[in-house]
């Protein structure tokens, strides 16, 4: 029988689910976006003009949910989707000025939520946690069979 207090995949999943659910509720109430839309917006702030396939790769979602969320963001004027100049089959996705303004408001709340989550850890423990999580992320191919780079 699994010991769910020690089974790492369960612990990561439980934390991720609870963080996502509370983030969606908070972001929806305060900013009118869900957590998936926030993930897309934050990725576009980091990498403007990327295609949907890059967003899927980075955040680990299938193209269906990403496409639906992108369509909703475009309809609300938060992202612009254009044919990529070098390849008409792909699209370049960028934040609009309105999307950037939403990003700039939400990031303050996101960083505060992170600060509160990590407040039970000392600074050196936070650094160790970040390092360990990065290493686990880089090693996901050991169980997924896919490279994450």
mmCIF file of C-alpha atoms in Angstrom:
data_model
loop_
_atom_site.group_PDB
_atom_site.id
_atom_site.type_symbol
_atom_site.label_atom_id
_atom_site.label_comp_id
_atom_site.label_asym_id
_atom_site.label_seq_id
_atom_site.Cartn_x
_atom_site.Cartn_y
_atom_site.Cartn_z
ATOM 1 C CA UNK A 1 0.000 0.000 0.000
ATOM 2 C CA UNK A 2 1.231 3.513 -0.817
ATOM 3 C CA UNK A 3 2.191 5.853 1.974
ATOM 4 C CA UNK A 4 0.758 9.063 0.522
ATOM 5 C CA UNK A 5 2.736 11.117 3.047
ATOM 6 C CA UNK A 6 5.956 9.871 1.427
ATOM 7 C CA UNK A 7 5.003 9.098 -2.202
ATOM 8 C CA UNK A 8 6.564 11.991 -4.104
ATOM 9 C CA UNK A 9 4.328 11.927 -7.226
ATOM 10 C CA UNK A 10 1.245 12.151 -4.983
ATOM 11 C CA UNK A 11 2.709 14.965 -2.886
ATOM 12 C CA UNK A 12 3.617 16.970 -5.990
ATOM 13 C CA UNK A 13 0.180 16.334 -7.509
ATOM 14 C CA UNK A 14 -1.684 17.265 -4.331
ATOM 15 C CA UNK A 15 0.283 20.492 -3.971
ATOM 16 C CA UNK A 16 -0.132 21.366 -7.672
ATOM 17 C CA UNK A 17 -3.882 20.668 -7.646
ATOM 18 C CA UNK A 18 -4.502 22.714 -4.526
ATOM 19 C CA UNK A 19 -2.343 25.592 -5.773
ATOM 20 C CA UNK A 20 -4.073 25.567 -9.176
ATOM 21 C CA UNK A 21 -7.566 25.446 -7.734
ATOM 22 C CA UNK A 22 -6.943 28.265 -5.274
ATOM 23 C CA UNK A 23 -5.125 30.318 -7.931
ATOM 24 C CA UNK A 24 -8.008 29.936 -10.376
ATOM 25 C CA UNK A 25 -10.508 31.064 -7.751
ATOM 26 C CA UNK A 26 -8.332 34.024 -6.720
ATOM 27 C CA UNK A 27 -7.325 35.115 -10.232
ATOM 28 C CA UNK A 28 -10.862 34.706 -11.567
ATOM 29 C CA UNK A 29 -12.323 36.806 -8.754
ATOM 30 C CA UNK A 30 -9.659 39.518 -8.819
ATOM 31 C CA UNK A 31 -8.470 39.631 -12.438
ATOM 32 C CA UNK A 32 -11.043 37.771 -14.555
ATOM 33 C CA UNK A 33 -8.645 35.044 -15.713
ATOM 34 C CA UNK A 34 -8.173 31.396 -14.809
ATOM 35 C CA UNK A 35 -4.879 29.773 -13.867
ATOM 36 C CA UNK A 36 -4.347 28.277 -17.343
ATOM 37 C CA UNK A 37 -4.831 31.701 -18.905
ATOM 38 C CA UNK A 38 -2.353 33.090 -16.361
ATOM 39 C CA UNK A 39 0.209 30.433 -17.295
ATOM 40 C CA UNK A 40 -0.184 31.343 -20.963
ATOM 41 C CA UNK A 41 0.001 35.086 -20.267
ATOM 42 C CA UNK A 42 3.091 34.690 -18.099
ATOM 43 C CA UNK A 43 4.802 32.555 -20.764
ATOM 44 C CA UNK A 44 4.012 35.150 -23.437
ATOM 45 C CA UNK A 45 5.487 37.871 -21.211
ATOM 46 C CA UNK A 46 8.710 35.843 -21.088
ATOM 47 C CA UNK A 47 8.718 34.755 -24.759
ATOM 48 C CA UNK A 48 6.687 37.147 -26.925
ATOM 49 C CA UNK A 49 5.730 35.901 -30.374
ATOM 50 C CA UNK A 50 5.990 32.173 -29.660
ATOM 51 C CA UNK A 51 3.707 29.582 -31.277
ATOM 52 C CA UNK A 52 1.094 27.602 -29.354
ATOM 53 C CA UNK A 53 3.281 24.496 -29.584
ATOM 54 C CA UNK A 54 5.939 26.225 -27.475
ATOM 55 C CA UNK A 55 3.341 27.169 -24.844
ATOM 56 C CA UNK A 56 2.141 23.542 -24.745
ATOM 57 C CA UNK A 57 5.707 22.313 -24.357
ATOM 58 C CA UNK A 58 6.615 24.701 -21.531
ATOM 59 C CA UNK A 59 3.477 24.424 -19.418
ATOM 60 C CA UNK A 60 2.886 20.746 -20.182
ATOM 61 C CA UNK A 61 -0.657 21.006 -21.558
ATOM 62 C CA UNK A 62 -2.184 19.408 -24.638
ATOM 63 C CA UNK A 63 -2.959 21.672 -27.563
ATOM 64 C CA UNK A 64 -6.752 21.465 -27.056
ATOM 65 C CA UNK A 65 -6.917 23.302 -23.719
ATOM 66 C CA UNK A 66 -4.212 25.747 -24.809
ATOM 67 C CA UNK A 67 -6.056 26.514 -28.068
ATOM 68 C CA UNK A 68 -9.353 27.062 -26.227
ATOM 69 C CA UNK A 69 -7.712 29.362 -23.689
ATOM 70 C CA UNK A 70 -5.862 31.269 -26.423
ATOM 71 C CA UNK A 71 -9.140 31.781 -28.301
ATOM 72 C CA UNK A 72 -10.755 33.121 -25.115
ATOM 73 C CA UNK A 73 -7.789 35.421 -24.448
ATOM 74 C CA UNK A 74 -7.888 36.682 -28.042
ATOM 75 C CA UNK A 75 -11.639 37.299 -27.856
ATOM 76 C CA UNK A 76 -11.091 39.409 -24.720
ATOM 77 C CA UNK A 77 -8.306 41.373 -26.413
ATOM 78 C CA UNK A 78 -5.485 40.066 -24.219
ATOM 79 C CA UNK A 79 -3.461 38.305 -26.933
ATOM 80 C CA UNK A 80 -2.857 38.839 -30.642
ATOM 81 C CA UNK A 81 -2.486 35.771 -32.867
ATOM 82 C CA UNK A 82 -0.858 36.326 -36.252
ATOM 83 C CA UNK A 83 0.567 34.088 -38.938
ATOM 84 C CA UNK A 84 4.272 33.674 -38.324
ATOM 85 C CA UNK A 85 6.255 35.718 -40.850
ATOM 86 C CA UNK A 86 8.628 32.846 -41.638
ATOM 87 C CA UNK A 87 5.978 30.092 -41.802
ATOM 88 C CA UNK A 88 2.339 30.798 -42.663
ATOM 89 C CA UNK A 89 1.268 27.470 -41.132
ATOM 90 C CA UNK A 90 2.242 28.488 -37.614
ATOM 91 C CA UNK A 91 1.105 31.424 -35.554
ATOM 92 C CA UNK A 92 2.966 34.025 -33.557
ATOM 93 C CA UNK A 93 1.205 34.816 -30.298
ATOM 94 C CA UNK A 94 1.875 37.969 -28.304
ATOM 95 C CA UNK A 95 0.312 39.901 -25.475
ATOM 96 C CA UNK A 96 -1.604 43.005 -26.412
ATOM 97 C CA UNK A 97 -1.172 46.168 -24.334
ATOM 98 C CA UNK A 98 -4.261 45.087 -22.414
ATOM 99 C CA UNK A 99 -2.789 41.613 -21.893
ATOM 100 C CA UNK A 100 0.468 43.133 -20.650
ATOM 101 C CA UNK A 101 -1.480 45.274 -18.181
ATOM 102 C CA UNK A 102 -3.275 42.167 -16.849
ATOM 103 C CA UNK A 103 0.088 40.400 -16.563
ATOM 104 C CA UNK A 104 1.587 43.292 -14.638
ATOM 105 C CA UNK A 105 -1.282 43.216 -12.132
ATOM 106 C CA UNK A 106 -1.454 39.435 -11.716
ATOM 107 C CA UNK A 107 2.301 38.928 -11.305
ATOM 108 C CA UNK A 108 2.242 40.975 -8.110
ATOM 109 C CA UNK A 109 -0.394 38.632 -6.656
ATOM 110 C CA UNK A 110 1.367 35.510 -8.006
ATOM 111 C CA UNK A 111 4.673 36.462 -6.403
ATOM 112 C CA UNK A 112 2.919 37.252 -3.121
ATOM 113 C CA UNK A 113 1.214 33.834 -3.182
ATOM 114 C CA UNK A 114 4.612 32.228 -3.788
ATOM 115 C CA UNK A 115 6.149 34.233 -0.935
ATOM 116 C CA UNK A 116 3.413 33.097 1.449
ATOM 117 C CA UNK A 117 3.731 29.462 0.333
ATOM 118 C CA UNK A 118 7.484 29.445 0.894
ATOM 119 C CA UNK A 119 7.360 31.458 4.133
ATOM 120 C CA UNK A 120 7.703 28.245 6.193
ATOM 121 C CA UNK A 121 11.166 27.690 4.679
ATOM 122 C CA UNK A 122 14.463 29.422 5.432
ATOM 123 C CA UNK A 123 16.233 31.119 2.515
ATOM 124 C CA UNK A 124 18.730 28.261 2.060
ATOM 125 C CA UNK A 125 15.892 25.716 2.197
ATOM 126 C CA UNK A 126 14.044 27.618 -0.544
ATOM 127 C CA UNK A 127 17.154 27.464 -2.730
ATOM 128 C CA UNK A 128 17.523 23.716 -2.104
ATOM 129 C CA UNK A 129 13.830 23.181 -2.907
ATOM 130 C CA UNK A 130 14.115 25.124 -6.168
ATOM 131 C CA UNK A 131 17.206 23.145 -7.144
ATOM 132 C CA UNK A 132 15.529 19.826 -6.338
ATOM 133 C CA UNK A 133 12.361 20.750 -8.248
ATOM 134 C CA UNK A 134 14.422 21.821 -11.287
ATOM 135 C CA UNK A 135 16.288 18.503 -11.219
ATOM 136 C CA UNK A 136 13.042 16.548 -10.963
ATOM 137 C CA UNK A 137 11.610 18.561 -13.855
ATOM 138 C CA UNK A 138 14.684 17.840 -15.965
ATOM 139 C CA UNK A 139 14.392 14.127 -15.101
ATOM 140 C CA UNK A 140 10.726 13.765 -16.056
ATOM 141 C CA UNK A 141 11.787 12.016 -19.254
ATOM 142 C CA UNK A 142 12.728 9.032 -17.091
ATOM 143 C CA UNK A 143 9.004 8.391 -16.559
ATOM 144 C CA UNK A 144 7.369 10.140 -19.506
ATOM 145 C CA UNK A 145 9.733 8.969 -22.231
ATOM 146 C CA UNK A 146 9.847 12.546 -23.531
ATOM 147 C CA UNK A 147 12.580 15.135 -23.393
ATOM 148 C CA UNK A 148 11.568 18.452 -21.821
ATOM 149 C CA UNK A 149 14.219 20.594 -23.460
#
